Structures are given as C-alpha cells and as structure tokens.
mmCIF file of C-alpha atoms in Angstrom:
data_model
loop_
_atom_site.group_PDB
_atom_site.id
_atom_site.type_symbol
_atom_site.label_atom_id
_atom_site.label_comp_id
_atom_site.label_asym_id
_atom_site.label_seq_id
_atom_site.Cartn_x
_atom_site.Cartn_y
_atom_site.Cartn_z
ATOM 1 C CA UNK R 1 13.687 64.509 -21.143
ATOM 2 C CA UNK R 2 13.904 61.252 -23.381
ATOM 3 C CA UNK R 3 10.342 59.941 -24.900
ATOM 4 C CA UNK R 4 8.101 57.645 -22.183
ATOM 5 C CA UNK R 5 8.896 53.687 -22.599
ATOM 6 C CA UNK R 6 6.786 52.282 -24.926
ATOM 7 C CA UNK R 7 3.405 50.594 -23.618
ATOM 8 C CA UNK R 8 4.142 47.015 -25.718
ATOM 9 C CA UNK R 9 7.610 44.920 -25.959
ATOM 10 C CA UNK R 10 9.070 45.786 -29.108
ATOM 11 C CA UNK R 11 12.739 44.534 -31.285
ATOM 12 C CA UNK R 12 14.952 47.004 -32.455
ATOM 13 C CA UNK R 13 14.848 47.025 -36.443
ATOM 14 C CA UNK R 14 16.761 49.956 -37.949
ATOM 15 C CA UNK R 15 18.609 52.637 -36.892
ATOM 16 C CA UNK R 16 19.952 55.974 -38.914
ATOM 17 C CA UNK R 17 22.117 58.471 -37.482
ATOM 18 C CA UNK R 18 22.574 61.457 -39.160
ATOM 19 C CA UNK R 19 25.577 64.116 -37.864
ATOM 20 C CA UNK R 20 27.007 67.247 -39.241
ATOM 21 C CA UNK R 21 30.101 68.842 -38.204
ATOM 22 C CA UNK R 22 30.992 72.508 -39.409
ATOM 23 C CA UNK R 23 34.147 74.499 -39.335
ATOM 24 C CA UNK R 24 35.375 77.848 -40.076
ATOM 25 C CA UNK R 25 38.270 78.049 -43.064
ATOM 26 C CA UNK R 26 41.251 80.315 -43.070
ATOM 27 C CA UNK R 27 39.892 81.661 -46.497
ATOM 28 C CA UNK R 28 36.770 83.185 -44.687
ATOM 29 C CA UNK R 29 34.180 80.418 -45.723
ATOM 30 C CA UNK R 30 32.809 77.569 -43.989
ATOM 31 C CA UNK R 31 32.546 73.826 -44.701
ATOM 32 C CA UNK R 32 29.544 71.819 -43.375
ATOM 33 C CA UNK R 33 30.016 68.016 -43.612
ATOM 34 C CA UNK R 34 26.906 65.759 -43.351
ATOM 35 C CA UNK R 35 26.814 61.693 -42.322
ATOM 36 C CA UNK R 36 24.714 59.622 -42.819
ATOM 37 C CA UNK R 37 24.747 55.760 -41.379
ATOM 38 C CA UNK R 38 21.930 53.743 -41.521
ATOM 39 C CA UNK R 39 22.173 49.810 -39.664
ATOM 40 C CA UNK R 40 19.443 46.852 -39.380
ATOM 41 C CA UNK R 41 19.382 45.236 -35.899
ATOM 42 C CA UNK R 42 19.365 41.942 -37.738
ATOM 43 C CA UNK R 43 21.676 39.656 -40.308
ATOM 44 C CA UNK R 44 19.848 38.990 -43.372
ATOM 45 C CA UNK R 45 21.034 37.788 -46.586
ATOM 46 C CA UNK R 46 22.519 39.798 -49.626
ATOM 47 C CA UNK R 47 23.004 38.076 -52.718
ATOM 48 C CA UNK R 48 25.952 35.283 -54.367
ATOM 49 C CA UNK R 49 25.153 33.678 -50.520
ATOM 50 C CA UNK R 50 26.722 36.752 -48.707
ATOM 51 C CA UNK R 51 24.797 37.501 -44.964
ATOM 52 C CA UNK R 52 24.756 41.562 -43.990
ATOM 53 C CA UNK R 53 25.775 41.588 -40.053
ATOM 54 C CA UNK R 54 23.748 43.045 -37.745
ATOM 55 C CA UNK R 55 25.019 46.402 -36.593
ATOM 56 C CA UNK R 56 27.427 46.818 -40.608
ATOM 57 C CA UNK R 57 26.158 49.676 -42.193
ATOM 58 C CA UNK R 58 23.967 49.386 -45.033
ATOM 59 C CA UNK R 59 24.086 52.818 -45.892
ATOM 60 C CA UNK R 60 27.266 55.214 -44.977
ATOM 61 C CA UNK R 61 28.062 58.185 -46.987
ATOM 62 C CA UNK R 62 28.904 61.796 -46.103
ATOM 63 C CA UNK R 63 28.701 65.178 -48.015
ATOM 64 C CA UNK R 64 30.511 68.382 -47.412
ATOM 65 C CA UNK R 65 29.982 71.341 -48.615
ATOM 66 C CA UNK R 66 31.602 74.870 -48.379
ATOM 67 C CA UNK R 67 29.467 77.837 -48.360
ATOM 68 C CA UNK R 68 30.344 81.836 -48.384
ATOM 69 C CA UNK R 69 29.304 84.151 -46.297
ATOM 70 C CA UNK R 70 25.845 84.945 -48.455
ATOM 71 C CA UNK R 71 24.889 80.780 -47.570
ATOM 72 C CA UNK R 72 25.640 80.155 -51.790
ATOM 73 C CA UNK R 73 28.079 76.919 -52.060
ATOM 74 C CA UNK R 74 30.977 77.265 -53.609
ATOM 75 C CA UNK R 75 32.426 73.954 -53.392
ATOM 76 C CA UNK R 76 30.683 70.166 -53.066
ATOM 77 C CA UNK R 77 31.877 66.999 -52.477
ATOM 78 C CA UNK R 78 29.860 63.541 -52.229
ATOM 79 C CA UNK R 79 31.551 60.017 -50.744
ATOM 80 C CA UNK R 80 29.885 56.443 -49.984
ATOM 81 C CA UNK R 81 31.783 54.354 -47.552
ATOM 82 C CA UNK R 82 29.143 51.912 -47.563
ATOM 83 C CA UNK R 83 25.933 51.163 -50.398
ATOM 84 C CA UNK R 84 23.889 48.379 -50.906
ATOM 85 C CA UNK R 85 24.688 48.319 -54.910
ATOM 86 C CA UNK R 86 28.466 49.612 -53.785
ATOM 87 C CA UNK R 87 29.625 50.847 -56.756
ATOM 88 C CA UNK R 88 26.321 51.318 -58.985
ATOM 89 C CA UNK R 89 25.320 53.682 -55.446
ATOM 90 C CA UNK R 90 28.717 55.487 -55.508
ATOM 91 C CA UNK R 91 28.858 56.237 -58.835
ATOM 92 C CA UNK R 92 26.758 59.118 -58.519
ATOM 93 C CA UNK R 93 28.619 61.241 -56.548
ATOM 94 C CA UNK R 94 30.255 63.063 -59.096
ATOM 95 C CA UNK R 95 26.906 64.321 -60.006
ATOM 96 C CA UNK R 96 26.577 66.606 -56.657
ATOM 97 C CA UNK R 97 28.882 68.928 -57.826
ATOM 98 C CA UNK R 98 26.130 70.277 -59.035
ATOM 99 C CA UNK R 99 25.333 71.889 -55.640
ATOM 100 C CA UNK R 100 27.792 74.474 -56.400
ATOM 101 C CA UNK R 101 26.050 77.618 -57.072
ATOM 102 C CA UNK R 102 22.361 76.864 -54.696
ATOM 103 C CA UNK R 103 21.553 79.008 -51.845
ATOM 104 C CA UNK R 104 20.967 77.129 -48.716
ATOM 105 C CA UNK R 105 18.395 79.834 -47.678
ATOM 106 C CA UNK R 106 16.877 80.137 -50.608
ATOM 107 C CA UNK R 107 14.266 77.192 -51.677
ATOM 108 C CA UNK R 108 17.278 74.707 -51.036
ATOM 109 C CA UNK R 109 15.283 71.713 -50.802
ATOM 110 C CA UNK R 110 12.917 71.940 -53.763
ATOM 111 C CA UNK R 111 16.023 72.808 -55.962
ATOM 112 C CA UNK R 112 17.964 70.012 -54.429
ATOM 113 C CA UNK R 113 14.320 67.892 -55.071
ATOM 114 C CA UNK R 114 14.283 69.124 -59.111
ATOM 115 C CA UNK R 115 17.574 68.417 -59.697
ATOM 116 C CA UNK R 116 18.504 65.272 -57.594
ATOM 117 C CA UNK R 117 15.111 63.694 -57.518
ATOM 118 C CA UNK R 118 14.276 59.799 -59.160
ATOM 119 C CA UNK R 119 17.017 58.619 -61.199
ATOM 120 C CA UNK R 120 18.652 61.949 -61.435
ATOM 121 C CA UNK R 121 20.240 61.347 -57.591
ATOM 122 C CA UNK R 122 20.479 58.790 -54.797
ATOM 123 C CA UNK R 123 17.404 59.022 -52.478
ATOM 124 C CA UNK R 124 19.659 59.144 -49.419
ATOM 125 C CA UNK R 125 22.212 61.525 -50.554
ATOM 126 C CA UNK R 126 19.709 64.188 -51.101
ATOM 127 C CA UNK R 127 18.385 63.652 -47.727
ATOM 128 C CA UNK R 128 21.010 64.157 -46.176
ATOM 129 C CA UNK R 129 21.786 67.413 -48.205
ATOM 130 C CA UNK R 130 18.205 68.538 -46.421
ATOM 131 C CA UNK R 131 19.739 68.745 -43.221
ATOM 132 C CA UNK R 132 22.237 71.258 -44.824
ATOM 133 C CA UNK R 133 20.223 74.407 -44.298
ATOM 134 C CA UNK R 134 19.647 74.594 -40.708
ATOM 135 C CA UNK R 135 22.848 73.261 -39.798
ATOM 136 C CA UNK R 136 24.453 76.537 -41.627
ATOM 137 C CA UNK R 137 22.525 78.565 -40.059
ATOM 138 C CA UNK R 138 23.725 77.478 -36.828
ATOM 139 C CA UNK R 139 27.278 77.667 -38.218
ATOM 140 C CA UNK R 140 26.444 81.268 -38.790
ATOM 141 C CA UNK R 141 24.993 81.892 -35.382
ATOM 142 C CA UNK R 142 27.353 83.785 -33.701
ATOM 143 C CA UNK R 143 28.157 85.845 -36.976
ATOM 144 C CA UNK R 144 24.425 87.181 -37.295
ATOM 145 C CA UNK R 145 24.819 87.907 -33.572
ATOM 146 C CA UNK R 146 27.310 89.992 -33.824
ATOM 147 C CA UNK R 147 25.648 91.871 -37.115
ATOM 148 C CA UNK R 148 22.472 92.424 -35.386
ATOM 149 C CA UNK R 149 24.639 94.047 -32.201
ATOM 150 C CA UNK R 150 25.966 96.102 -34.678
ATOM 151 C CA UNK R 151 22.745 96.771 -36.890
ATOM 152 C CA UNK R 152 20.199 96.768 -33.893
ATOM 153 C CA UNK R 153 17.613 98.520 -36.674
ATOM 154 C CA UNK R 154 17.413 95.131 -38.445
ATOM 155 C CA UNK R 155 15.198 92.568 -37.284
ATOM 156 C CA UNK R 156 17.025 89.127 -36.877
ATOM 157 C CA UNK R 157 16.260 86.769 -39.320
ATOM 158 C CA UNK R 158 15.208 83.875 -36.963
ATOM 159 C CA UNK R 159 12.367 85.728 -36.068
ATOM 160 C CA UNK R 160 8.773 84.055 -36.933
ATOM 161 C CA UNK R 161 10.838 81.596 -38.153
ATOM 162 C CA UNK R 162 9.142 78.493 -35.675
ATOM 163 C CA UNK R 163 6.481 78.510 -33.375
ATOM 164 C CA UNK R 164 8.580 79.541 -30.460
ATOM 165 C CA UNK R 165 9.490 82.742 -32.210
ATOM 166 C CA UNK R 166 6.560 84.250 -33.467
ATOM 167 C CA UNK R 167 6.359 87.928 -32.860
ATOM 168 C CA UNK R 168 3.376 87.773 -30.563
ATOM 169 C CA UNK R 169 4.977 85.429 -28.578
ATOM 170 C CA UNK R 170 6.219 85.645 -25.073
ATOM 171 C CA UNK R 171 10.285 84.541 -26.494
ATOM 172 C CA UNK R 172 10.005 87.580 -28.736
ATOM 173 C CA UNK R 173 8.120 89.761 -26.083
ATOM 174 C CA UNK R 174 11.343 89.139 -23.635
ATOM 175 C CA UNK R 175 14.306 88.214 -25.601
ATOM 176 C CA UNK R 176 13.681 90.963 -28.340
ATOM 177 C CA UNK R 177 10.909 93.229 -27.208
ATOM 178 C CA UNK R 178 11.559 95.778 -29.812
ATOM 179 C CA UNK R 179 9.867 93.406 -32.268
ATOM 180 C CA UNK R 180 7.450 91.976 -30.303
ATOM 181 C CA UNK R 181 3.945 92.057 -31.813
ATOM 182 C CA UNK R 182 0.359 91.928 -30.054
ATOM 183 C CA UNK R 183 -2.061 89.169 -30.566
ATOM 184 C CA UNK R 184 -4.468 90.511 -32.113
ATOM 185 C CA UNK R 185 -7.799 90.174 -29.821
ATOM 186 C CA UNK R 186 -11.089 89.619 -31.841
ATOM 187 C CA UNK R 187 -13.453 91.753 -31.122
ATOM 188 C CA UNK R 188 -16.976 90.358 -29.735
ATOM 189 C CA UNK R 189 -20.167 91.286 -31.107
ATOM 190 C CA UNK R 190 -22.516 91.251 -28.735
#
C-alpha cells in the first residue's frame, strides 16, 4: 500500500533512484552493481550560461563489485555517467579499488565511512556503496537456505536481525520455532 496523499499541494523538487542488480559468475562469485541517479524537477542554471534540464541527471554513477562466497570483495569498479564537476567528480573512481579486501558483513559502512569519508571520497559514491550489504545478502538468500537445510543445528543468521525477527516474536515462533524465545514476563510485586 503506497503512502496517504499528502494533506497540502506540493511541487516535485528532486528525485534519486537508487537500483542494484546482482548476478551469479561462472567462477563461483557474485557481482552486485549499484546505480545511482539523482534529477531536479526544475531547469536551473550551471555556469559559462549553460541551463541543467529538468528531468537530466545531475548525478549518475554506478559501482559494482564482486564478492566471494565469505561476503569479502575481491574485485571493485567505480563509473560516473553524469557529475556536476564532470571530470573533477569522476576522477575519483580509481580510488574505490580500495574496496577490495572489506567484508560486507563485517562493519562495512564505518570502514567504507574511514576510508572514503570528506575529501578522501565522493559523498554519493559511498552512499551508494551502503546499500551494498543488504543487497548481498539477498544475493545469497537462497545459498544460506540451502546451508541451513543442510545444517538445521545452526541458527540462521537473519535471525534478531530486525524487529520482525526477534526471537520472541511470533515470525520466529512459526517460521522457525526451534529458536523461538519467550518474552520474558516481569514479575509483579505485590
């Protein structure tokens, strides 16, 4: 179910749509690509007398990535089809190479923050390397299904990973009731 209307008349301003696409590879790892496009609703004007369009992208870039089979990337790859500062923007993407080596699962985003942060990285690049996590770990959905039908002892990972999933909740209590936990009742004192 979409959001209610709004309660006031409003103009569209800015819109940013962000998509990833992931694929298996014949070598046994996966690539993940991220894009991002950001567009203004209006024209305003640039600089030397140029006008933006409406609707052009300000910002389009895209990032892939190829992880193994432990979530660690092995390969990186940054590319701007569109920047503000074209070339000045671009020019960075050499630098997230440097992805090679971090572990999606493990504190992904604050490395990604340390290294790529300020001047070090482009502001929207690293965004859009935030969405990386999650999205592999829907790539690798039907993999850690299969491993926890053959490893039943082994809790699956997604558990008490959201709200939804908590152990003493009613998901885990049907979907996976050999890990389901109690709420704990507090006892009254009387």
């Amino acid at each position: 179910m979409p959001l209610p209307p709004p309660d006031i008349a409003r103009e569209p301003l800015h819109t940013r749509s962000i998509r990833v696409n992931s694929f298996a590879r014949a070598d046994g790892q996966w690539d993940i690509e991220a894009e991002l496009i950001d567009v203004k609703a209006y024209d305003f004007p640039k600089r030397a007398g140029v006008v933006h369009r409406a609707g052009e992208p300000i910002h389009h870039m895209h990032l892939r990535v190829t992880i193994d089979d432990t979530f660690t990337i092995t390969s990186a790859v940054a590319h701007y089809d569109a920047a503000p500062y074209d070339e000045n923007c671009a020019g960075i993407t050499p630098d997230y190479r440097a992805l090679v080596g971090m572990n999606l699962l493990r504190n992904f985003r604050q490395t990604v923050k340390d290294r790529f942060g300020r001047e070090a990285g482009c502001t929207h690049m690293t965004e859009l390397s935030y969405v990386l996590p999650t999205a592999a770990v829907q790539t690798m959905a039907n993999r850690r299904r299969q491993e926890q039908e053959t490893n039943a002892q082994k809790r699956p990972f997604q558990l008490s990973g959201c709200h939804a999933l908590r152990l003493d909740g009613p998901v885990v209590q049907e979907f996976y009731p050999q890990w389901y936990v109690a709420p704990k009742v507090e006892a009254k004192c009387e």
